[in-house]
XYZ file of C-alpha atoms in Angstrom:
329
model
C 146.921 14.183 -95.554
C 144.607 12.347 -93.149
C 145.335 14.929 -90.503
C 144.601 17.754 -92.972
C 141.352 16.088 -94.109
C 140.284 15.530 -90.508
C 141.069 19.151 -89.738
C 139.036 20.327 -92.766
C 135.998 18.245 -91.819
C 136.239 19.505 -88.263
C 136.474 23.104 -89.502
C 133.416 22.670 -91.706
C 131.511 21.196 -88.781
C 132.487 24.064 -86.524
C 131.584 26.581 -89.231
C 128.183 24.994 -89.836
C 127.378 24.780 -86.145
C 128.299 28.420 -85.705
C 125.265 29.400 -87.761
C 122.828 27.480 -85.571
C 123.000 29.794 -82.553
C 122.522 32.792 -84.879
C 119.363 31.291 -86.378
C 118.117 30.268 -82.963
C 118.920 33.661 -81.475
C 117.102 35.432 -84.314
C 113.953 33.440 -83.548
C 114.361 33.743 -79.779
C 114.724 37.519 -80.005
C 111.877 37.910 -82.476
C 110.168 40.310 -82.569
C 112.625 42.949 -81.404
C 110.994 45.968 -83.055
C 107.516 47.012 -84.248
C 105.914 44.808 -86.912
C 104.385 46.289 -90.063
C 101.133 44.586 -91.057
C 100.402 45.494 -94.690
C 96.774 45.651 -95.793
C 96.905 46.066 -99.590
C 93.413 47.576 -99.781
C 91.646 50.755 -98.677
C 90.577 51.383 -95.061
C 87.104 50.206 -94.114
C 86.999 46.967 -96.108
C 87.065 43.385 -94.856
C 90.849 43.099 -95.055
C 91.298 46.349 -93.163
C 88.700 45.698 -90.438
C 89.775 42.103 -89.896
C 93.433 43.078 -90.122
C 93.093 45.656 -87.353
C 91.363 43.139 -85.097
C 94.140 40.601 -85.712
C 96.950 43.142 -85.392
C 95.689 44.172 -81.973
C 95.563 40.554 -80.810
C 99.001 39.761 -82.261
C 100.464 42.833 -80.558
C 99.398 41.428 -77.184
C 100.524 37.896 -77.962
C 103.925 38.850 -79.404
C 104.426 41.667 -76.871
C 105.370 44.042 -79.652
C 103.538 46.783 -81.522
C 101.899 45.640 -84.769
C 101.113 48.601 -87.028
C 98.584 48.317 -89.865
C 99.690 50.049 -93.053
C 97.174 50.402 -95.902
C 99.002 50.201 -99.229
C 96.350 50.363 -101.935
C 96.298 49.969 -105.683
C 96.371 47.488 -108.574
C 94.079 44.901 -106.942
C 96.412 44.570 -103.977
C 99.623 44.026 -105.941
C 101.287 47.251 -104.783
C 101.052 46.336 -101.116
C 102.117 42.764 -101.745
C 105.037 43.993 -103.834
C 106.190 46.069 -100.865
C 106.061 42.958 -98.677
C 108.111 40.914 -101.147
C 110.805 43.607 -101.267
C 110.999 43.994 -97.483
C 113.644 42.479 -95.211
C 112.928 38.771 -94.580
C 113.120 39.061 -90.803
C 109.464 38.581 -89.862
C 108.914 42.243 -89.041
C 106.832 42.838 -92.171
C 103.669 40.819 -92.802
C 101.018 41.139 -95.475
C 97.489 39.966 -95.955
C 96.878 37.790 -99.002
C 93.401 37.325 -100.469
C 92.224 35.646 -103.708
C 92.531 38.824 -105.860
C 96.278 38.644 -105.223
C 96.291 35.213 -106.880
C 94.668 36.500 -110.065
C 97.030 39.370 -110.899
C 99.787 37.227 -112.492
C 97.262 35.863 -115.002
C 95.514 39.138 -115.791
C 98.390 41.603 -116.066
C 100.647 41.799 -119.145
C 103.653 41.194 -116.901
C 103.245 39.094 -113.783
C 104.009 41.282 -110.739
C 105.093 38.296 -108.641
C 104.991 34.525 -108.262
C 103.342 33.648 -104.955
C 104.665 30.096 -105.139
C 108.214 31.496 -104.881
C 108.109 35.069 -103.562
C 106.304 34.577 -100.241
C 106.140 32.106 -97.381
C 102.724 31.448 -95.865
C 102.200 31.987 -92.130
C 98.614 30.741 -92.056
C 94.988 31.334 -92.966
C 93.015 33.590 -90.649
C 89.337 33.769 -91.616
C 86.779 33.310 -94.402
C 84.669 36.176 -95.701
C 81.375 35.177 -97.373
C 80.320 37.238 -100.378
C 77.032 39.028 -101.015
C 75.284 40.741 -103.922
C 73.638 43.891 -102.558
C 71.539 46.703 -104.004
C 70.332 50.061 -102.734
C 66.508 49.835 -102.321
C 66.217 53.612 -102.568
C 67.280 53.500 -106.217
C 66.149 49.963 -107.137
C 63.018 49.253 -105.068
C 61.831 46.495 -107.431
C 64.995 44.378 -107.267
C 64.545 41.942 -104.415
C 66.278 38.814 -105.728
C 68.779 37.647 -108.326
C 66.152 36.993 -111.002
C 64.842 40.542 -110.671
C 68.412 41.833 -111.037
C 68.872 39.745 -114.182
C 65.606 41.050 -115.639
C 66.558 44.649 -114.833
C 69.840 44.170 -116.671
C 67.995 42.781 -119.700
C 65.426 45.586 -119.663
C 67.999 48.348 -119.361
C 69.299 49.782 -122.622
C 72.836 50.046 -121.275
C 72.667 47.174 -118.803
C 73.575 47.593 -115.148
C 76.865 48.562 -113.561
C 78.375 47.006 -110.471
C 81.229 47.644 -108.073
C 83.976 45.355 -106.820
C 87.242 45.869 -104.970
C 89.094 46.159 -108.256
C 89.946 44.811 -111.693
C 90.903 41.163 -111.421
C 89.152 40.598 -108.104
C 87.164 37.415 -107.552
C 84.029 39.550 -107.539
C 84.942 40.979 -110.932
C 85.598 37.600 -112.547
C 82.541 36.040 -110.887
C 80.267 38.749 -112.273
C 81.869 38.473 -115.720
C 81.136 34.747 -115.700
C 77.589 35.315 -114.472
C 76.962 37.886 -117.198
C 78.282 35.472 -119.806
C 76.213 32.541 -118.520
C 72.993 34.583 -118.401
C 73.635 36.615 -121.535
C 73.195 39.952 -119.795
C 75.152 43.183 -120.025
C 77.014 44.361 -116.941
C 79.545 47.178 -116.661
C 82.313 46.773 -114.109
C 83.200 49.788 -111.928
C 86.377 48.977 -109.987
C 87.307 50.619 -106.674
C 90.392 50.508 -104.494
C 88.766 48.350 -101.870
C 85.300 47.589 -100.520
C 84.703 50.794 -98.574
C 84.785 53.235 -101.545
C 82.478 50.894 -103.455
C 79.993 50.795 -100.586
C 80.046 54.599 -100.438
C 79.237 54.771 -104.161
C 76.426 52.230 -103.745
C 74.887 54.232 -100.905
C 75.032 57.355 -103.075
C 73.311 55.617 -105.982
C 76.345 55.979 -108.234
C 76.316 52.251 -109.042
C 73.502 49.734 -109.444
C 74.749 46.901 -107.260
C 77.822 45.482 -105.583
C 79.398 42.078 -105.224
C 81.451 42.217 -102.044
C 82.433 40.543 -98.824
C 79.784 40.618 -96.096
C 82.179 42.350 -93.671
C 82.019 45.591 -95.663
C 78.242 45.420 -96.066
C 76.892 43.974 -92.823
C 76.217 47.194 -90.906
C 74.333 48.640 -93.901
C 72.403 45.397 -94.391
C 71.417 45.449 -90.719
C 70.288 49.070 -91.056
C 68.296 48.325 -94.198
C 70.076 50.978 -96.255
C 71.332 48.161 -98.483
C 69.468 44.956 -99.334
C 71.115 41.549 -99.905
C 69.654 39.644 -102.832
C 72.033 36.642 -102.908
C 74.986 35.166 -101.028
C 77.922 33.559 -102.796
C 78.427 30.612 -100.449
C 77.431 26.955 -100.748
C 74.913 27.339 -97.927
C 72.887 30.208 -96.511
C 74.573 32.398 -93.906
C 73.584 32.444 -90.260
C 73.712 36.263 -90.396
C 71.330 36.294 -93.404
C 69.250 33.121 -93.090
C 66.448 34.372 -95.360
C 68.733 35.297 -98.245
C 69.107 32.474 -100.803
C 72.448 31.589 -102.315
C 73.360 32.509 -105.873
C 73.262 28.832 -106.781
C 69.778 28.382 -105.311
C 68.578 31.102 -107.640
C 70.732 30.114 -110.595
C 72.289 26.616 -110.744
C 74.732 27.737 -113.448
C 76.499 30.192 -111.170
C 79.643 29.556 -109.132
C 79.781 29.892 -105.350
C 82.459 32.297 -104.198
C 83.755 32.674 -100.660
C 86.986 34.516 -100.061
C 89.664 33.687 -97.539
C 92.329 35.794 -95.902
C 95.808 34.698 -94.915
C 99.132 36.146 -93.809
C 102.470 35.868 -95.618
C 106.062 37.018 -95.152
C 108.950 37.339 -97.658
C 110.107 33.977 -99.015
C 113.542 34.051 -97.348
C 112.194 34.540 -93.835
C 113.689 31.831 -91.555
C 111.337 28.942 -90.813
C 111.851 29.381 -87.071
C 110.431 32.913 -87.253
C 107.551 31.815 -89.502
C 106.743 29.034 -87.022
C 106.699 31.546 -84.173
C 104.332 33.818 -86.084
C 102.099 30.899 -87.031
C 101.919 29.701 -83.431
C 100.951 33.203 -82.291
C 98.320 33.414 -85.023
C 96.863 30.045 -84.036
C 96.685 31.042 -80.377
C 94.892 34.342 -80.982
C 92.433 32.780 -83.442
C 91.542 30.129 -80.856
C 90.605 32.865 -78.395
C 86.815 33.009 -77.833
C 87.048 36.787 -77.532
C 88.723 37.178 -80.934
C 86.379 34.667 -82.542
C 83.436 36.677 -81.248
C 84.872 39.908 -82.624
C 85.486 38.401 -86.072
C 82.069 36.750 -86.181
C 80.425 40.061 -85.253
C 81.792 41.682 -88.422
C 80.703 38.743 -90.606
C 84.036 36.887 -90.835
C 84.395 33.180 -90.064
C 87.542 32.382 -88.006
C 89.517 29.774 -89.933
C 93.096 29.107 -88.803
C 95.129 26.746 -90.976
C 98.917 26.463 -90.865
C 101.406 27.741 -93.431
C 101.681 24.437 -95.309
C 97.902 24.300 -95.770
C 97.795 27.914 -96.930
C 100.697 27.451 -99.357
C 98.831 24.562 -100.984
C 95.646 26.654 -101.076
C 97.545 29.398 -102.901
C 98.781 26.935 -105.534
C 95.435 25.164 -105.964
C 93.328 28.326 -106.110
C 95.791 29.978 -108.497
C 95.408 27.045 -110.887
C 91.608 27.189 -110.545
C 91.378 30.888 -111.392
C 93.977 30.672 -114.143
C 91.844 28.033 -115.883
C 88.730 30.221 -115.617
C 90.641 33.198 -117.005
C 92.088 31.197 -119.903
C 88.901 29.273 -120.704
C 86.842 32.464 -120.845
C 89.485 34.694 -122.392
C 89.018 37.149 -119.548
C 92.585 38.413 -119.570
C 91.883 40.307 -122.792
C 89.256 42.436 -121.052
C 91.663 43.950 -118.549
């Protein structure tokens, strides 16, 4: 009996140890094929522009091709759903941004649970938000108070664009409209770029968006910023007051971007991806490129990002429930 027990324990030990080289080899050989980098929004927006900059840098660092794939629709849930269903081998990544956190609380059936369905690789950058108008069609709106007055004076109110139903821009504007007792109509788009195009054409009155999508037009003067959604003024727009400066009731909204993989991806592979992400984001060249488009480089590891997902999800869920916003979508 003792001999049999000893043999069984030894067999279990041998069996368990046999998995270790496989796990190690998987990480050592990673990546061994091209990596798909899912951007769940339309080309031309902050996620797409920043994602292409990062994918290029990661390609060099990982010595493997990283291909950006735009998978649009449903406030980013379609692209993220594709990521969740993909093989958990580290060869499929996806961007995650705050709108992805809101979908489970806004949709009749939650499309996913980010606390269980993904594993965070790390945060990449922050994207400050801006309210912008087209001076060609609204020459008298030069600040937030003028926008508020225009909405009150208009019989039908004003309409505005965001990257989609359930985006942080959408909920922020709904809250602002409620606080100020003004009428605003939401016009959702599949990403920032189509919304900017509509704003330039005069099809919408104003837009609440990330600065990355707007910066070139702000620099050219074809669009005018009337407020920024950060705690402090932006270095790129030092003369533009914050929303809170102009209205103390309003919330400050800055969006972040991070990278995730399927939940069952081995930790060793996630660690390798996170280390590569950290290295490229510490590069002065990459920092300069991100800053030039209006993004703020902001690497934080997977554990930090996972906590941010949980905390921010709880924050937005409370806003949605307290204001009964889920019934509007």
